[in-house]
Each structure stands twice: as C-alpha cells, then as structure tokens.
XYZ file of C-alpha atoms in Angstrom:
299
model
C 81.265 99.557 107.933
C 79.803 97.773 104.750
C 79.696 99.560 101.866
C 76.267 98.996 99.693
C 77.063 98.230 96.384
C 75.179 98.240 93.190
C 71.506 97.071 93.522
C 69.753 94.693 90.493
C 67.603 97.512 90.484
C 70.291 99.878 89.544
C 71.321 97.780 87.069
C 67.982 97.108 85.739
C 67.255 100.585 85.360
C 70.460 101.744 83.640
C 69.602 98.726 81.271
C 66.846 100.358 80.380
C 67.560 103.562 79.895
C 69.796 101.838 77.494
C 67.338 100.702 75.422
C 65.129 103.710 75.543
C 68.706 105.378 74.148
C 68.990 102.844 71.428
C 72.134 101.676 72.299
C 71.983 98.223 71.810
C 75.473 97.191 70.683
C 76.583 98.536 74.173
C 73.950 96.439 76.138
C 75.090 93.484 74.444
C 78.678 94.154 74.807
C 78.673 95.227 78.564
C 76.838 91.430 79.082
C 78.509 89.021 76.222
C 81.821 90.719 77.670
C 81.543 88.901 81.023
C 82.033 85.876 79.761
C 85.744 84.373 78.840
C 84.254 82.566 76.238
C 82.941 85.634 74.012
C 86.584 87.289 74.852
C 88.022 84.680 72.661
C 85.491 84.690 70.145
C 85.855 88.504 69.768
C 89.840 87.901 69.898
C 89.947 85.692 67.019
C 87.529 87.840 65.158
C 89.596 90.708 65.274
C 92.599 88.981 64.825
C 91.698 87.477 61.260
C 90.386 90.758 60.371
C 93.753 92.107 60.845
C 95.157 89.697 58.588
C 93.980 91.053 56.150
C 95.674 94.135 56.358
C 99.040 92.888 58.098
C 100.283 96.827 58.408
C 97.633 97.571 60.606
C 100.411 98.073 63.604
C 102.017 100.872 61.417
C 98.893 103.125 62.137
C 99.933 103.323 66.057
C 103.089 104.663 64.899
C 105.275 102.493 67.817
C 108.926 103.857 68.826
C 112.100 101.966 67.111
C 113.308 101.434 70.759
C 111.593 101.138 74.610
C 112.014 103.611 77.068
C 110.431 101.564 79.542
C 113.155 99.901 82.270
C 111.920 96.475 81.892
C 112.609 93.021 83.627
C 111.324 90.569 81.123
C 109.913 89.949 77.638
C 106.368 90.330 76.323
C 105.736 86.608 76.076
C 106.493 86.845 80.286
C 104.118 89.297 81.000
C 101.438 87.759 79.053
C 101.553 84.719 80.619
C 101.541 85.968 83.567
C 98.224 87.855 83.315
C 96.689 85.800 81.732
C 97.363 83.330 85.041
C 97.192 85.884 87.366
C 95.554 88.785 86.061
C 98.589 91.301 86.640
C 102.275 91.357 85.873
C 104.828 93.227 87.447
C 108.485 94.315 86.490
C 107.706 97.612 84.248
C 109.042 101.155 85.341
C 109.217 104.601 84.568
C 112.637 106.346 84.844
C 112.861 108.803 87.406
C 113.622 111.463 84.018
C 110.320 110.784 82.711
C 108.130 110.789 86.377
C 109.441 114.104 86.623
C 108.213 115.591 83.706
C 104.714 113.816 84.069
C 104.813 114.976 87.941
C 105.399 118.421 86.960
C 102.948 118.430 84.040
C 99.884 116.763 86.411
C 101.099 119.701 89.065
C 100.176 122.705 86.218
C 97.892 121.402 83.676
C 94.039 121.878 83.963
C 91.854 119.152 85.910
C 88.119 118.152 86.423
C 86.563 116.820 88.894
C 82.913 115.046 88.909
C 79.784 115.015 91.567
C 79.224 118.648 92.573
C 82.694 119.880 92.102
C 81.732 119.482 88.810
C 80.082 122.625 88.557
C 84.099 124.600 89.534
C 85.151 124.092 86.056
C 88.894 123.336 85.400
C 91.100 123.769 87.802
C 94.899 123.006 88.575
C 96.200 120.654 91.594
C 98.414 123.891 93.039
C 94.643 125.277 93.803
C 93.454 122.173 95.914
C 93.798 122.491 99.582
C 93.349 118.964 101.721
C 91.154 117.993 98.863
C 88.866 121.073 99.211
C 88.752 123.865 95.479
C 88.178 126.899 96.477
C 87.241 126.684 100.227
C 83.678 124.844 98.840
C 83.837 122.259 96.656
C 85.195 118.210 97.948
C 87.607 117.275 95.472
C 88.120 113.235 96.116
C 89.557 112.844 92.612
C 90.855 115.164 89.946
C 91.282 113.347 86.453
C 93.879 115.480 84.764
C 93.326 116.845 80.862
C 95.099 117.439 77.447
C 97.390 114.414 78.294
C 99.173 113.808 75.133
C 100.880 117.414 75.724
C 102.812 115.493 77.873
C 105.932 114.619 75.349
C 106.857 111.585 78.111
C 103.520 110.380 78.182
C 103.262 110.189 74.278
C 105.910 108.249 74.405
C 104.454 106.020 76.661
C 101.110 105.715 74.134
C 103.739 104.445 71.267
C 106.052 102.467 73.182
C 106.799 99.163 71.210
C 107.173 96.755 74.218
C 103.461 97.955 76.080
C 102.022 97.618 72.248
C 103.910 94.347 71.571
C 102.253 92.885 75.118
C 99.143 94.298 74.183
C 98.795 92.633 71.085
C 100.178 89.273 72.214
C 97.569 89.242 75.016
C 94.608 90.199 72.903
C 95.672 88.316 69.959
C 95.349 91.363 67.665
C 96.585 95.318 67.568
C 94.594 97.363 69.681
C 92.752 99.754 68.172
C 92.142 102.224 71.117
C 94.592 103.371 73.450
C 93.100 105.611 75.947
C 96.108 107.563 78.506
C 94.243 108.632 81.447
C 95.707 110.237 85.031
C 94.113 111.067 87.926
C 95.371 112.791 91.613
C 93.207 110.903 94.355
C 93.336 113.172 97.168
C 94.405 112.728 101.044
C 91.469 112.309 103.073
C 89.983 111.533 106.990
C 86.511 110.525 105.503
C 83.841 107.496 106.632
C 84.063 104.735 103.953
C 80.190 105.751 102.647
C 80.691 108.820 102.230
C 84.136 108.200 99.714
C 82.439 105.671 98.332
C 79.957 108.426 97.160
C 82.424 110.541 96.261
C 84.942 107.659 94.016
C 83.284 105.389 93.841
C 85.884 102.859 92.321
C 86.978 102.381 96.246
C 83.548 99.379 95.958
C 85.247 96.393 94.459
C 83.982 95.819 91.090
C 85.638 95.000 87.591
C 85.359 96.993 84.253
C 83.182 95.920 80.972
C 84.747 98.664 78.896
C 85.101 96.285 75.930
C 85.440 92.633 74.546
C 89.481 92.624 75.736
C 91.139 95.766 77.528
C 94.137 95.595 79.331
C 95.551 98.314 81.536
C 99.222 99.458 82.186
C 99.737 101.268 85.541
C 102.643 103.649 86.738
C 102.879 105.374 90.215
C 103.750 109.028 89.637
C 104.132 109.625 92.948
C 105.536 106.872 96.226
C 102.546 104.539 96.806
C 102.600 102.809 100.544
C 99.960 101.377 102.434
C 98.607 104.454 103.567
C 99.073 106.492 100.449
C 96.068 105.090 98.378
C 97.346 101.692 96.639
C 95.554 99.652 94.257
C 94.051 96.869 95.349
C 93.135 93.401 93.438
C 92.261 90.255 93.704
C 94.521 87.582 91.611
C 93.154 85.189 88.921
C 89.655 86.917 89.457
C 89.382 88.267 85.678
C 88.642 85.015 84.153
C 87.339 82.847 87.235
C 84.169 84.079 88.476
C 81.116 82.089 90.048
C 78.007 82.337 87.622
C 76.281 84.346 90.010
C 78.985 86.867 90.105
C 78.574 86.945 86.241
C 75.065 87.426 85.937
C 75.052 90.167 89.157
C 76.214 93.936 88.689
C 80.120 94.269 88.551
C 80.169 95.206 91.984
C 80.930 93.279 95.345
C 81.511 93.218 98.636
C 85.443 92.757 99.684
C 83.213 89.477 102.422
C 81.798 88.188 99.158
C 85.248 87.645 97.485
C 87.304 86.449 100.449
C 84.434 83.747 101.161
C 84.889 82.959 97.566
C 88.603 83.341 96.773
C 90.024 83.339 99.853
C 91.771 86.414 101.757
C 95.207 85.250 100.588
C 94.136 85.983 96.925
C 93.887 89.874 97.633
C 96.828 91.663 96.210
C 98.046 95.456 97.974
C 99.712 97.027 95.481
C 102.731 99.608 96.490
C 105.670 100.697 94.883
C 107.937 104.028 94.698
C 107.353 106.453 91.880
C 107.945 105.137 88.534
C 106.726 101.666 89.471
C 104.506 100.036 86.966
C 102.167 96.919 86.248
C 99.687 95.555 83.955
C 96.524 94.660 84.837
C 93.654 92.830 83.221
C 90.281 94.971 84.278
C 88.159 92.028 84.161
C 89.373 91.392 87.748
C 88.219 92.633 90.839
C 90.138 95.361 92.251
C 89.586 98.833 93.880
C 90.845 102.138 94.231
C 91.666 102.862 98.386
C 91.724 106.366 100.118
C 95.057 108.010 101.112
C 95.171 109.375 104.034
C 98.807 110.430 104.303
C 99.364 112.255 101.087
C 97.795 112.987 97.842
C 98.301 109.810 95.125
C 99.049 110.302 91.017
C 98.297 107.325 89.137
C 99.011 107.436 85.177
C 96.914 104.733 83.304
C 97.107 103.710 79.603
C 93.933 101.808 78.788
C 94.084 99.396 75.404
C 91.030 98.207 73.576
C-alpha cells in the first residue's frame, strides 16, 4: 500500500505559519539548505570565521584518545560520504553498549501523538508497544542523555569531531546526542506512518551542513527495524525533488535512482555509521523485537 506523503499544501501552510511566527531566518534556511551550492557557501563562511579564533575546537573539550574501534582514518570516511552519503567501519565496544543498553532500559522516556499526554515513562513499563494498557507507543525518544558517562564520551570523542570538521570544513558548533527505542509492531504501513512518521522517505533540512553518526544498541536484522537509505542521494537530486516537500515515495526514487541504489542497513549491537541527512532514507518497523538506535547529530 502507498503511503501519502507530504502535500504542497502542507508545505505551503507550515510556510506560512512561519511567517505569521516571524521566523524568517528558518524559512530561508530550511529552502537555501537544499541546495549543494549554499552548503558550500555556508561552509566556507563558517570556516573563515573560525580562523579567526583558531581555539575554537578547545570549547568541545575532545578526549586525548578514541574509544571508538575504528577501521580507517577521518580523511576515509569523509570521502566516502561525501561520494556516497554514508561510511561504514565505526563501532561501539560491547563495554560501552552495555552501559548505554542498561541506561535506555531505566531512564525516563517520551513519547509524541497521543501518548504524549502519559508523561515520562521507562521502557520496563511498555508492553508490545502499548503504556499502560492505553496508550500506542511506536517510538520512545529517551531523556537526560548526557547522564550516560559512555555516551558523553561519545559527544567528545576526537576521531567523530575530527570527521566532523573535515567534512563540514569547520568545528561544529552543535552536537545534539539523541536515542530512541522503536517498538515491535504487526501494524498496516498508514497507520505507522501516522504514528513515526520518519518510516515516509524524506531527508532532513536541520541546518546548512549536519552530519549524523549512528550506533545500533541493540542486533539490527532485516526484520528488526534497520535504517534504510538511498546512496549518493544527499547531493544529487532532480530540481523537482528540490523545490517539492522533503518527502517521497520509495516508486519515485527507484524510477529515479534505480533500486540498486537503496541501501538496508543491519549490523549487531555496537555497529556504527555516518550518515549525511541530506539523503533520502527512512526509519522501517520491527516486527521481531524492539530496536535502540543512539544518534549524535552535528551542526
């Protein structure tokens, strides 16, 4: 079953209540940002601004030493998204997924849509994906992450900030940890869709340049909710897929990249990547067990 994506009227409307808002710097980012063009602009921009104050780095306090098992350099993995919008060969040690497993399994969580209204709750109180025998819980973004001592780690860890900065051209300036549990489910595609929306293929306009480093906290398989992208998409993208909301059909991008371009991404716990978020990609349902996906989102 096809599943509807954004409309222009949508689009059109949330423009506008935009404006009403006053927020223009975010209009004009969300549409300048499409573009590869005003990337680069923005890159060198920022870049000579930080040459003026060449300790800049020194304010995101990086670790002497990486305690990320890695398989290449940073130069590596930023060549390689910047051909092919992700890069693989980063992972957690199983020391560290434990402690972030066993932190996502007691600290508080939130949930949007209706379950909104259930407060904070904890994973352990989740049953098939239903809190409290009455609210659908699809996906629970876990809170007060940086409590985590392996996950603060991971926010100052020289060789993620090193490939950050190499790909962007400058330091970032906002680094953003975020984890979610995405929860088993037996559920027609329209009505997940409602409920996480990210399943819709679609990329991000969260900023000029954001790049995104992924790690399974939990085994990922084909039926266990993988991430799912399409290569090269985050810089080549027909005009009309520029100028039309973010979202598209999975028929749209096959016709236009070809099937073969489509990437499944699984991996055992601890397995990492880095992804550009200008691409295409979308979030899938498990339906054999309940997924934890840690995120740390540079701007």
């Amino acid at each position: 079953m096809a599943i509807k994506t954004t409309s222009y009227d949508q689009a059109i409307m949330t423009t506008f209540r935009r404006l009403m808002r006053g927020n223009l710097s975010r209009i004009s980012e969300r549409y300048l940002s499409r573009f590869p063009i005003s990337r680069k602009v923005y890159g060198l921009f920022k870049g000579f601004g930080q040459l003026l104050n060449p300790k800049f780095e020194h304010h995101l306090a990086p670790q002497s030493s990486s305690k990320i098992e890695h398989l290449y350099s940073a130069p590596n993995y930023v060549d390689t998204i910047k051909q092919e919008s992700v890069a693989f060969g980063i992972n957690l040690s199983p020391s560290m997924v434990e402690e972030i497993y066993n932190f996502a399994c007691s600290a508080p969580c939130i949930a949007y849509g209706g379950a909104s209204q259930a407060g904070q709750f904890t994973y352990s109180e989740l049953n098939n994906g239903l809190l409290r025998g009455q609210y659908t819980v699809a996906l629970a973004e876990v809170q007060n992450l940086l409590e985590c001592k392996a996950i603060q780690s991971l926010v100052n860890d020289p060789l993620l900030l090193e490939v950050v900065h190499q790909y962007f051209g400058y330091w970032p300036t906002r680094i953003i940890p975020y984890m979610s549990w995405t929860m088993k489910m037996d559920l027609p595609e329209e009505k997940m869709a409602k409920l996480n929306q990210p399943t819709v293929y679609h990329y991000d306009l969260a900023g000029y340049s954001t790049v995104r480093a992924y790690f399974y906290i939990t085994d990922v398989d084909e039926t266990a909710g993988p991430h799912v992208m399409v290569k090269g998409s985050h810089e080549r993208k027909p005009l009309t897929m520029l100028l039309s909301p973010c979202q598209q059909t999975s028929s749209a991008l096959y016709q236009y990249y070809g099937k073969d371009s489509e990437i499944v991404i699984v991996g055992k716990r601890g397995f990492g990547f880095f992804q550009d978020p200008f691409c295409f990609h979308r979030a899938t349902t498990p339906k054999t067990q309940d997924r934890l996906l840690l995120q740390l989102r540079y701007f």
